Coordinates of C-alpha atoms in Angstrom, one line a residue:
X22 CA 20.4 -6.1 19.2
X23 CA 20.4 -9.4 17.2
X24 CA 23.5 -11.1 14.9
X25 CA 20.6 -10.5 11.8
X26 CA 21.2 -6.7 12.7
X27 CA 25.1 -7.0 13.1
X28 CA 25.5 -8.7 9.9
X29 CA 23.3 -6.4 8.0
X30 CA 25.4 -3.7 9.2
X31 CA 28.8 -5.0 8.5
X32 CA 26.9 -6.3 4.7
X33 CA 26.0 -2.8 4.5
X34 CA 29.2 -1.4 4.5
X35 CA 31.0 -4.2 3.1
X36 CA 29.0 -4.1 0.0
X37 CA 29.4 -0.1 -0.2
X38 CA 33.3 -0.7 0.4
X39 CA 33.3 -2.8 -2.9
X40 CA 31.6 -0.2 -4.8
X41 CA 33.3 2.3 -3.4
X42 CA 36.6 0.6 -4.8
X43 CA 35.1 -0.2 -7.9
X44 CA 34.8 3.4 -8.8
X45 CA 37.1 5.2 -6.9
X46 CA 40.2 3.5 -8.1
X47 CA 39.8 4.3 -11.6
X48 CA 38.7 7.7 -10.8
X49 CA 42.0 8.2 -8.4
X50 CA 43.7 6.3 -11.8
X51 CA 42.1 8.9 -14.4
X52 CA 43.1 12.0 -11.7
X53 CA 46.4 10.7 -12.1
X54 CA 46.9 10.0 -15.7
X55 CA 44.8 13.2 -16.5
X56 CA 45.9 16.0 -14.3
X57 CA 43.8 19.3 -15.3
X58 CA 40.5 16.5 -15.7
X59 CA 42.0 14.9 -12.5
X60 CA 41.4 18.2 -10.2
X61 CA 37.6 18.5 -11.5
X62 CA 37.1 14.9 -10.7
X63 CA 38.1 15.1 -7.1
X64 CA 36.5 18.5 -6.9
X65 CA 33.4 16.7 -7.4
X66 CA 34.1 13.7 -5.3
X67 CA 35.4 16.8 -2.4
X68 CA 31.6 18.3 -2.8
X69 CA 29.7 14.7 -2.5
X70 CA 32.0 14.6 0.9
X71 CA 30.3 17.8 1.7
X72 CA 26.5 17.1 1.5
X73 CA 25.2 16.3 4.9
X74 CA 24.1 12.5 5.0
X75 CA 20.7 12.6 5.4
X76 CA 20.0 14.6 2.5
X77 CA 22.1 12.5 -0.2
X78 CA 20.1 9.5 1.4
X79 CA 16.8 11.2 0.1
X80 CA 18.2 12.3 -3.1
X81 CA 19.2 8.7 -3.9
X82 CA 16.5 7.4 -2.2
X83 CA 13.7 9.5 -4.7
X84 CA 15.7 7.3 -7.8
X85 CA 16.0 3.9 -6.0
X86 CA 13.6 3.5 -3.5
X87 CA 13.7 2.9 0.2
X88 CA 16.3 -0.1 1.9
X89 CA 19.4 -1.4 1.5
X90 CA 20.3 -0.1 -2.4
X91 CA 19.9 3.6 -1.3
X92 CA 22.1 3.0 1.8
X93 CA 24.9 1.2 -0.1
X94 CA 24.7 4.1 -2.8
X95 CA 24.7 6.6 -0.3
X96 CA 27.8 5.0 1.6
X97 CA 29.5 4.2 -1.1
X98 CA 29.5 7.7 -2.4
X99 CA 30.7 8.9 1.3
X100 CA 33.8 6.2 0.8
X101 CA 34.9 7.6 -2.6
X102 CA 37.1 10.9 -1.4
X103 CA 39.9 8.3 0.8
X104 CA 40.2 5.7 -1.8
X105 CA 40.4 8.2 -5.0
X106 CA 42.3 10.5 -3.2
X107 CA 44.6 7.6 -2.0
X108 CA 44.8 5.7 -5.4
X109 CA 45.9 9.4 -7.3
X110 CA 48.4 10.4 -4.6
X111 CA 50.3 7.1 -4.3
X112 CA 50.8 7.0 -8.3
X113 CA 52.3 10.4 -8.5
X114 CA 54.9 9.4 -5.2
X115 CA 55.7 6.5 -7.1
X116 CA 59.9 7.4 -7.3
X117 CA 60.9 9.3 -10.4
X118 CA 64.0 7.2 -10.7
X119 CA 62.1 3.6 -10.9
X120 CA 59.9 5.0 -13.3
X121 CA 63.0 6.2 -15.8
X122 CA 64.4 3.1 -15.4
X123 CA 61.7 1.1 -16.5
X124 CA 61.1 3.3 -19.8
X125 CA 65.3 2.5 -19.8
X126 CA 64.2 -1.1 -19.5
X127 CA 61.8 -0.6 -22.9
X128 CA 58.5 -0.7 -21.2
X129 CA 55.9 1.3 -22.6
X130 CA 53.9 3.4 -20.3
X131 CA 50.7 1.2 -20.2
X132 CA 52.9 -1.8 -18.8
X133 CA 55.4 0.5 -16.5
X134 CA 51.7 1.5 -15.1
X135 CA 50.5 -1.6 -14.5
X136 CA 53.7 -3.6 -13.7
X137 CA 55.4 -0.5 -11.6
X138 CA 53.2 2.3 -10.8
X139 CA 49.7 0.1 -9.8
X140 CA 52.1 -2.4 -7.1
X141 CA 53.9 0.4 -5.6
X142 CA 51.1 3.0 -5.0
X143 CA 49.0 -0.2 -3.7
X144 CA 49.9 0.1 0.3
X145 CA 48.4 4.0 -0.2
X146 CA 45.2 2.7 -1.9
X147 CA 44.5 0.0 1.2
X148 CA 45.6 2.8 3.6
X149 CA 42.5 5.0 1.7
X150 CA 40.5 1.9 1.8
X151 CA 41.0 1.4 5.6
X152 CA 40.2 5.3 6.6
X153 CA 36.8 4.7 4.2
X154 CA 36.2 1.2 5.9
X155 CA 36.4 2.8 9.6
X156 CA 34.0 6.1 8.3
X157 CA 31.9 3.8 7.0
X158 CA 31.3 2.0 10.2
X159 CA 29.6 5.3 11.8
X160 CA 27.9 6.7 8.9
X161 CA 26.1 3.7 8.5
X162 CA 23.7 4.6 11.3
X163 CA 21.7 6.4 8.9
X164 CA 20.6 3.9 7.1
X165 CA 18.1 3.5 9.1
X166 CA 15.9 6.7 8.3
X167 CA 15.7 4.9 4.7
X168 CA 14.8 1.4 5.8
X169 CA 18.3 0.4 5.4
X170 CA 18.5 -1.3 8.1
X171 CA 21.5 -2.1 10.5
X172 CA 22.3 -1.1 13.7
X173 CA 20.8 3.1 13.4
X174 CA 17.2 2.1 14.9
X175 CA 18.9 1.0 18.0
X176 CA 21.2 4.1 18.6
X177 CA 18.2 6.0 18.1
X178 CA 16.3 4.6 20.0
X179 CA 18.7 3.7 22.9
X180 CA 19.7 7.9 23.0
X181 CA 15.7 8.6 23.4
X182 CA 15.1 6.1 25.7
X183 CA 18.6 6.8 27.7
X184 CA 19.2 3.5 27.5
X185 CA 22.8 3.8 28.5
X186 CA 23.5 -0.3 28.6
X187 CA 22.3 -0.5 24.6
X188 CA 24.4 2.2 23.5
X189 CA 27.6 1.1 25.2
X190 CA 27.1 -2.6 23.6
X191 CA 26.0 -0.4 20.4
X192 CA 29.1 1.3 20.1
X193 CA 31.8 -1.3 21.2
X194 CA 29.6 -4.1 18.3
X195 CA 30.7 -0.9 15.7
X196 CA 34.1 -0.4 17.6
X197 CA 34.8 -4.1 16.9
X198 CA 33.6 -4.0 13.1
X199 CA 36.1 -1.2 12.3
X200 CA 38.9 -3.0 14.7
X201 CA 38.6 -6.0 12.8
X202 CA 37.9 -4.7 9.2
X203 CA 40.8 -2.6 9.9
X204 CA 42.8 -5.2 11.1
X205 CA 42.1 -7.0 8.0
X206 CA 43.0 -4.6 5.5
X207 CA 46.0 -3.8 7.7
X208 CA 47.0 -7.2 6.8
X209 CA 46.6 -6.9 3.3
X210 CA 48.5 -3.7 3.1
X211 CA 51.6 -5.2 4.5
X212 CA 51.2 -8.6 1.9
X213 CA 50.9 -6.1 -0.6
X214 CA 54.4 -3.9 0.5
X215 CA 56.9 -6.8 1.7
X216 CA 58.8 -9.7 -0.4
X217 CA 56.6 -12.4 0.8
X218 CA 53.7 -11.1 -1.1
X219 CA 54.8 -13.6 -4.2
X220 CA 55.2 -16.4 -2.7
X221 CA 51.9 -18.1 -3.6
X222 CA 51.8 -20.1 -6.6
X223 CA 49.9 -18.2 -9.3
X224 CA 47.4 -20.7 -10.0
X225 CA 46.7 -20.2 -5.8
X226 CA 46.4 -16.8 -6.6
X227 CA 44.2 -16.5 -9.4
X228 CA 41.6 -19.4 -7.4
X229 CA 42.2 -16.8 -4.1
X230 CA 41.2 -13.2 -6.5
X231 CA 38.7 -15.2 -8.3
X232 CA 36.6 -16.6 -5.1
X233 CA 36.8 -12.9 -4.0
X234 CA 35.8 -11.2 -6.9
X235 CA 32.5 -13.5 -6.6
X236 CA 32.0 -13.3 -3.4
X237 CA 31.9 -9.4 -3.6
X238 CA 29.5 -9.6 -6.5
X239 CA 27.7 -11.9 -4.9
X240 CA 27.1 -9.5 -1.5
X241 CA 26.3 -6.3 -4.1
X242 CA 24.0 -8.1 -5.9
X243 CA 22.0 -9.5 -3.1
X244 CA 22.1 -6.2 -0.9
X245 CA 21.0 -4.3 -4.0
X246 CA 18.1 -7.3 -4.3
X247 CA 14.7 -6.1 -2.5
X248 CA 13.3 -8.3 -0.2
X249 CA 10.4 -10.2 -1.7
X250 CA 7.0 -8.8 0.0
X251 CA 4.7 -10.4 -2.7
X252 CA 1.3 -11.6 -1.6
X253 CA 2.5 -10.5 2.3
X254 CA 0.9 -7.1 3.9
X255 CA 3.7 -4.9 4.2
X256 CA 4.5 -2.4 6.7
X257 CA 7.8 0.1 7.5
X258 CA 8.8 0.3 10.8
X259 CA 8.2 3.4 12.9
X260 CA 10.9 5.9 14.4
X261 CA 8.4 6.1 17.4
X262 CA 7.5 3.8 19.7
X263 CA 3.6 4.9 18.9
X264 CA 4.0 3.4 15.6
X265 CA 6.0 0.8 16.7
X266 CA 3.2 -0.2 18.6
X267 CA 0.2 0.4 16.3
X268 CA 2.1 -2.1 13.4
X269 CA 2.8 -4.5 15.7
X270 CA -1.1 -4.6 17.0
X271 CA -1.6 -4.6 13.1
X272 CA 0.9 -8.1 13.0
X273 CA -0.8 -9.5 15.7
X274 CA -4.1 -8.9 14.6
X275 CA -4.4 -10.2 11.2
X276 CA -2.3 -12.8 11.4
X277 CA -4.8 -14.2 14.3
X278 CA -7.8 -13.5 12.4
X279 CA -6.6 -13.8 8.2
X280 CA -4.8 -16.4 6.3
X281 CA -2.4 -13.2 5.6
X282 CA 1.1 -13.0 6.4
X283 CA 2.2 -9.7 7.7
X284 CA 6.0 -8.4 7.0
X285 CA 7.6 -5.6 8.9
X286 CA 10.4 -3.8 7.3
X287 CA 13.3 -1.7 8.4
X288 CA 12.5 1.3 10.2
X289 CA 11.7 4.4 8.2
X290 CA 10.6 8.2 9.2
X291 CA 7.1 9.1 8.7
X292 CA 7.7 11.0 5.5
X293 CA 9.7 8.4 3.5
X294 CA 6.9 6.1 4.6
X295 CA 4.3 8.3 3.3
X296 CA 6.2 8.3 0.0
X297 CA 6.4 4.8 -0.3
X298 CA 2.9 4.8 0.7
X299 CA 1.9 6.6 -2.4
X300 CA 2.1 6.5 -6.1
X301 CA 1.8 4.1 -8.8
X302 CA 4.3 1.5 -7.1
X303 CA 4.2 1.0 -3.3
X304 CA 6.8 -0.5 -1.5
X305 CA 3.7 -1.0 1.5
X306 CA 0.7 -1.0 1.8
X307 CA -0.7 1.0 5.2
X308 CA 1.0 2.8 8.0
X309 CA 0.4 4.4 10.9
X310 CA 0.1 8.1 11.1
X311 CA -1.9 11.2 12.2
X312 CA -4.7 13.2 10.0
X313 CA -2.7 16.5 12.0
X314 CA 0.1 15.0 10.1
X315 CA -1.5 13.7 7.0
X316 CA -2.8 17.5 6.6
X317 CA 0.5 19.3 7.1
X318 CA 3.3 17.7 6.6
X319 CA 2.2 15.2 4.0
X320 CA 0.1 17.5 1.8
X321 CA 1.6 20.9 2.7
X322 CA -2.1 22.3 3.9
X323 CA -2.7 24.4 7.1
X324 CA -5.8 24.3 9.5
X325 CA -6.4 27.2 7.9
X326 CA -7.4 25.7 4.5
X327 CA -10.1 23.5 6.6
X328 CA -13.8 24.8 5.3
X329 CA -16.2 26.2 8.3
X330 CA -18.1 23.0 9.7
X331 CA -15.3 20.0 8.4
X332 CA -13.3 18.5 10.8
X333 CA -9.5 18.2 10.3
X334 CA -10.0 14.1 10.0
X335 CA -12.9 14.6 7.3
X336 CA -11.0 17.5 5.5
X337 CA -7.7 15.6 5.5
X338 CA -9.3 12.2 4.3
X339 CA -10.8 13.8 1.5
X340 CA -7.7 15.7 0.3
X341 CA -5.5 12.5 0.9
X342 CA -8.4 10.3 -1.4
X343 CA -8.5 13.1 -4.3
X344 CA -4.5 13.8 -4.5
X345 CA -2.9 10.4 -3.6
X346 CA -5.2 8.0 -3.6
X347 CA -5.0 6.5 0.3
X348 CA -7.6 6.5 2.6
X349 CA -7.5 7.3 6.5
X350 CA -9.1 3.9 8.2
X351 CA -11.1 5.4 11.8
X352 CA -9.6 6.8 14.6
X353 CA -8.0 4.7 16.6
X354 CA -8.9 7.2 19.4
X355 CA -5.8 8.6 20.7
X356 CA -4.7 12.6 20.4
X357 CA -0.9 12.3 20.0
X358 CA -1.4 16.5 19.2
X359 CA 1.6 18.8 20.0
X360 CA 1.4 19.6 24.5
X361 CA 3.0 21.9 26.3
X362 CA 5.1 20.5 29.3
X363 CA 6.4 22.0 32.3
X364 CA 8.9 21.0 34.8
X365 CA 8.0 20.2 37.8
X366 CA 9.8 23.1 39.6
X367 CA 7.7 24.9 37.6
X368 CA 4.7 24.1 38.7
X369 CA 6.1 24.3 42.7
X370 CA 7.3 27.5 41.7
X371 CA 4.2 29.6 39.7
X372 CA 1.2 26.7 40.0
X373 CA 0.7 26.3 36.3
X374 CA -2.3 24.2 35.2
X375 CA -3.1 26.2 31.9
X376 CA -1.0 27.5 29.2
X377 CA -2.1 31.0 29.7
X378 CA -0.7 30.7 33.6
X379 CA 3.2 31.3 31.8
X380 CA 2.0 34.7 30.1
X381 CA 2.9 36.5 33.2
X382 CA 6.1 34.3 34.2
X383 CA 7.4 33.3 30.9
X384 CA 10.5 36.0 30.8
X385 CA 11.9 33.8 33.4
X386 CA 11.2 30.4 31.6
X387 CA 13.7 28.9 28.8
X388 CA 11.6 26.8 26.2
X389 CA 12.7 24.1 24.0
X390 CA 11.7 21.9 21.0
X391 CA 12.7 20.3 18.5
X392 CA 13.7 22.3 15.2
X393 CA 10.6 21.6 13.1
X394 CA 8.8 23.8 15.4
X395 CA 11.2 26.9 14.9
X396 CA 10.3 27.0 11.1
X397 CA 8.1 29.0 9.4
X398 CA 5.7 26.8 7.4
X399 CA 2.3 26.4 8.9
X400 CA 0.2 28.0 11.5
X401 CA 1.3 25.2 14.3
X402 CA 4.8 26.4 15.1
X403 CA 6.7 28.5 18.0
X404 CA 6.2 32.4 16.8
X405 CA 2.3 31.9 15.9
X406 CA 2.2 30.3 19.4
X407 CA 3.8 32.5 21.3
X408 CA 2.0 35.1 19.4
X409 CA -1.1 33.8 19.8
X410 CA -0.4 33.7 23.4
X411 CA 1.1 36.8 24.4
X412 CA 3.7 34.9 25.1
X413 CA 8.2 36.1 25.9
X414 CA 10.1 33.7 27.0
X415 CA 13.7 34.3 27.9
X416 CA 14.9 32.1 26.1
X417 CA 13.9 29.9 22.8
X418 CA 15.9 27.4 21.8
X419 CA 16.3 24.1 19.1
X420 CA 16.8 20.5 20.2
X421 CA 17.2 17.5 18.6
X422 CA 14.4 15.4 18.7
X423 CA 15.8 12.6 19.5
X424 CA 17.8 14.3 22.7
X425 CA 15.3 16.7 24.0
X426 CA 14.0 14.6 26.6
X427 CA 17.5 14.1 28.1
X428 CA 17.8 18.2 27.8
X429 CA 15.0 19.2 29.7
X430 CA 15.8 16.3 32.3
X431 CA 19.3 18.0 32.7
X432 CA 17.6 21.2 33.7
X433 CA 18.2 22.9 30.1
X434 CA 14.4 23.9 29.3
X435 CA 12.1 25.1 31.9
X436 CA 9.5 24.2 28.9
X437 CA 9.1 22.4 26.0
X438 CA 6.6 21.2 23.3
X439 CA 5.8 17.3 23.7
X440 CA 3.5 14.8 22.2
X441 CA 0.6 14.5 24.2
X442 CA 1.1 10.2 24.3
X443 CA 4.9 9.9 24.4
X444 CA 5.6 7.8 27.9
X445 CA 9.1 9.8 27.8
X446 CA 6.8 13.1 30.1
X447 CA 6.0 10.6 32.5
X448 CA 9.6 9.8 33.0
X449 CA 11.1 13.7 32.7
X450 CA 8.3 14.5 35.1
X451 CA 6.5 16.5 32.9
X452 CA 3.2 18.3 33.6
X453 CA 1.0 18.8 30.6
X454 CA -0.8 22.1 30.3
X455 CA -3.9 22.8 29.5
X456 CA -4.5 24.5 26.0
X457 CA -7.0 26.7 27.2
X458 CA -7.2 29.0 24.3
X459 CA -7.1 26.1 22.3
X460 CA -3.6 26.8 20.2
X461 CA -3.3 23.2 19.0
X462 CA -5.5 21.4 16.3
X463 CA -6.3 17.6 17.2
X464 CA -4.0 14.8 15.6
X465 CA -5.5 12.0 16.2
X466 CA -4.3 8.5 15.3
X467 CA -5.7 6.3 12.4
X468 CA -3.8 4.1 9.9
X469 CA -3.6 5.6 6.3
X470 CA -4.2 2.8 3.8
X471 CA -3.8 2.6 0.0
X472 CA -7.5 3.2 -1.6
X473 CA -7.2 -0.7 -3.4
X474 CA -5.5 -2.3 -0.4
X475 CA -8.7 -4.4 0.4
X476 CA -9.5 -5.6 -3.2
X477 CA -5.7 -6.8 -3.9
X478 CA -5.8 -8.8 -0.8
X479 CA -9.1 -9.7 -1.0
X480 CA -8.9 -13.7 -2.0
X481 CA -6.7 -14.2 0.8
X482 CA -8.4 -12.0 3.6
X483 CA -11.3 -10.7 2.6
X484 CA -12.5 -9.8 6.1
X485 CA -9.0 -7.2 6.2
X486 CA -10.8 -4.1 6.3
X487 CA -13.0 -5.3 9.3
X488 CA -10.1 -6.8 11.2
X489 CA -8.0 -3.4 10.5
X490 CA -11.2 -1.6 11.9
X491 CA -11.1 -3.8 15.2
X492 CA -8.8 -0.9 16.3
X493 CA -11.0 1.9 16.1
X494 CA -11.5 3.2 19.1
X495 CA -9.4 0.9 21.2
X496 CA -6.5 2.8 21.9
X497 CA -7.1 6.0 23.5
X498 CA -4.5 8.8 25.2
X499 CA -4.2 7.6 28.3
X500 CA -3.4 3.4 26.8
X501 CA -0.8 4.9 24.6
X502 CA 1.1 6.7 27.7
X503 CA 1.4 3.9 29.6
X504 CA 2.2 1.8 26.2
X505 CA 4.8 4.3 25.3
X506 CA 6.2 4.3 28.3
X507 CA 6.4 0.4 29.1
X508 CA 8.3 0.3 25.9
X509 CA 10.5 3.5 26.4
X510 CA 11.1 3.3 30.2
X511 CA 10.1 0.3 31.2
X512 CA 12.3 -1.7 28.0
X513 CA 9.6 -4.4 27.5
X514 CA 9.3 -5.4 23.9
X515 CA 7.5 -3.6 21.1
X516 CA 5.4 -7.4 20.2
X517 CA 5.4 -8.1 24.4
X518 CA 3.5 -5.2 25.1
X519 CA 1.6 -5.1 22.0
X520 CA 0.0 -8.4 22.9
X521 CA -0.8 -7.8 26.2
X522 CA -3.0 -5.2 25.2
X523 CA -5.1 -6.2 22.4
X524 CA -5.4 -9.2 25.4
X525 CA -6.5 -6.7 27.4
X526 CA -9.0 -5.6 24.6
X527 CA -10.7 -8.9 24.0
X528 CA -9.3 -8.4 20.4
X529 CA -6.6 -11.7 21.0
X530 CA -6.9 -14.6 23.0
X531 CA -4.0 -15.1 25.9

């Protein structure tokens, strides 16, 4: 954790705070001034309340693009129900008898509004503000499946790793943002409700609002700017320390070898990466993925759809070239496919080498994974398994990704599907099983590059493809274990370890 990610963070929501006020108020104003308009407005901004993060990220996200825009949007929208709520329900307990006695006084209802109504509903529309500036805080976590950036990569990576130390520093760096932003507001809430609020020369406080008004456009603006990646080889981030690892080598490599400078952006899944990937304006310009992947969950295919006597890498290439127009780059030789992992008690317990060794034991075994592999689309998931198999366990049930390591480690799954190359089985003691009836198609590593990558950079590195290639081949199973798990266990650093390797490889120089 760096002061770069704590002030993106505390940007983030700062910026989304603004706009949040920006349209809140006047919604909560228009609620008030328009009753039976005023309930469907806050029915509406009730709903957005409703939709799980996440998915309003990708909604937004298919309209602005990955980063920092969608993530303000997206928290932003999450901030509106407080503040509108707030803004409506502390103009209609504004006292009945001050309001009567300021249409006694002659004021006309726009002034009495703005004079009466607006200062003494005020206190209620910080105390909204506040309850939207502590929400924010948390939610902001997601930013980081969109490349938003902040402080999300390291709670998800800290809860996979059970890194214990950088959660606890994780969570009292966000308890201290919403202790001091609330502290803050608090004090603005009380200037705004006693009699010292007008003491301040006007000309004091028109400079004071002023600087703040432009110092809150100024954040908006330049959160809802995109970095500049122009003439740079840009990558995403990975959620996995396999990726991590792979665009780091890709850093390292040509960087040493090209006049190119590489840029790494915020972390993002592999499917919002793919989209970026694609289409007729690409936010980057190669990632690294699977052709297992590429296949299924990019294009929607199935092994099935693979012609007799075509392998999944040839078939996969060729339907990613004539759809989208990327390329896979070779094999980087490791099979991160889907394993089966058993306990260790297990294995004292019924000897299992092979996959077929549970069919006889398997009512006694609970299995976990993650929820993907519960659904129904494609052949890789768990009832064509278990089917395929003969497979009944006792029990069968869904995990967070991100937690299942800590589950089985706490004695919750007897088994459970793994990646073949996560370093995280060597640490939960996991025994991989042989898939002797061959279940599970290969997904082997490769990096998936847009088809006119090589001629846009070519004045600057034209040798790109050839250095990108240096990887084929390099990195197989067994180096991505022990990578995975230097990073993940171990806690060495994504570049540290990435170095030492291609080292290792002849491919840098110590």
């Amino acid at each position: 954790m760096s002061i770069s990610m704590i002030w993106d963070h505390l940007s983030l929501v700062l910026s989304a705070l603004i706009l949040a006020v920006a349209a809140g108020v006047p919604l909560g104003l228009l609620a008030y001034l328009f009753p039976k308009a005023g309930k469907v407005l806050l029915w509406v901004v009730d709903l957005i309340q409703t939709i799980p993060a996440l998915a309003l990220l990708g909604v937004i996200m298919v309209i602005t693009g990955p980063g920092s825009p969608t993530a303000m949007i997206g928290l932003a929208l999450y901030s509106l129900l407080p503040i509108a709520r707030n803004t409506s329900l502390g103009l209609s307990q504004v006292p009945g008898h001050l309001k009567e006695a300021a249409a006694g006084m002659g004021m006309s209802p726009a002034y009495r509004l703005l004079h009466v109504d607006i200062p003494l509903s005020t206190p209620m529309l910080v105390t909204g503000i506040r309850i939207a500036a502590v929400n924010a805080i948390g939610t902001a976590v997601f930013a980081s499946f969109v490349g938003g950036g902040g402080l999300g990569g390291l709670f998800y990576t800290a809860i996979r790793q059970q890194d214990m130390t950088a959660l606890v520093v994780g969570t009292l760096v966000l308890m201290a943002m919403a202790l001091a932003l609330d502290a803050g507001l608090g004090w603005v809430e009380r200037r705004m409700s006693g009699t010292r609020r007008n003491k301040l020369p006007f000309p004091i406080k028109a400079a004071g609002g002023a600087a703040l008004a432009l110092a809150s456009v100024v954040l908006v603006v330049s959160t809802l700017l995109p970095n500049s990646t122009e003439g740079r080889l840009t990558l995403y981030d990975g959620d996995y320390s396999e990726v991590k690892l792979m665009h780091a080598m890709v850093e390292l490599l040509v960087e040493d070898k090209t006049d190119l400078d590489v840029v790494i952006l915020d972390q993002m899944t592999q499917v919002n990466n793919h989209n970026e990937l694609k289409g007729a304006n690409p936010s980057c310009d190669l990632m690294f993925s699977y052709d297992g992947t590429v296949l299924t969950t990019f294009l929607g295919l199935d092994t099935s759809d693979i012609p007799e006597g075509e392998t999944l890498y040839d078939f996969a290439n060729r339907a990613v070239q004539e759809r989208e127009g990327l390329r896979l780059l070779g094999k980087v030789g490791l099979n991160n496919t889907y394993s089966i992992g058993v306990t260790q008690s297990v294995i004292d317990q019924y000897g299992a080498a092979r996959v077929s060794d549970l069919i006889p034991v398997a009512g006694e075994l609970d299995f976990g994974a993650e929820h993907e592999f519960y659904t129904e689309e494609g052949s890789m998931k768990y009832q064509p398994f278990v089917d395929f198999y003969g497979l009944q366990f006792k029990s069968a049930k869904p995990v967070d990704v991100v937690l299942k390591y800590s589950a089985v480690e706490s004695g919750a799954f007897d088994v459970m599907v793994v990646y073949a190359t996560d370093g995280l089985n060597k640490r939960a003691g996991l025994t991989i099983l042989e898939d002797d009836l061959g279940f599970f198609p290969e997904y082997y590593g490769a990096f998936l590059v847009r088809e006119d990558l090589f001629s846009d950079f070519y004045d600057t590195a034209p040798n790109l493809e050839q250095v990108l290639e240096l990887l084929t081949g390099q990195v197989s199973s067994e180096d991505m274990v022990e990578l995975t798990y230097a990073v993940d266990v171990d806690g060495r650093p994504v570049a540290e370890v990435a170095h030492a390797f291609l080292v290792s490889k002849g491919l840098l120089t110590a």
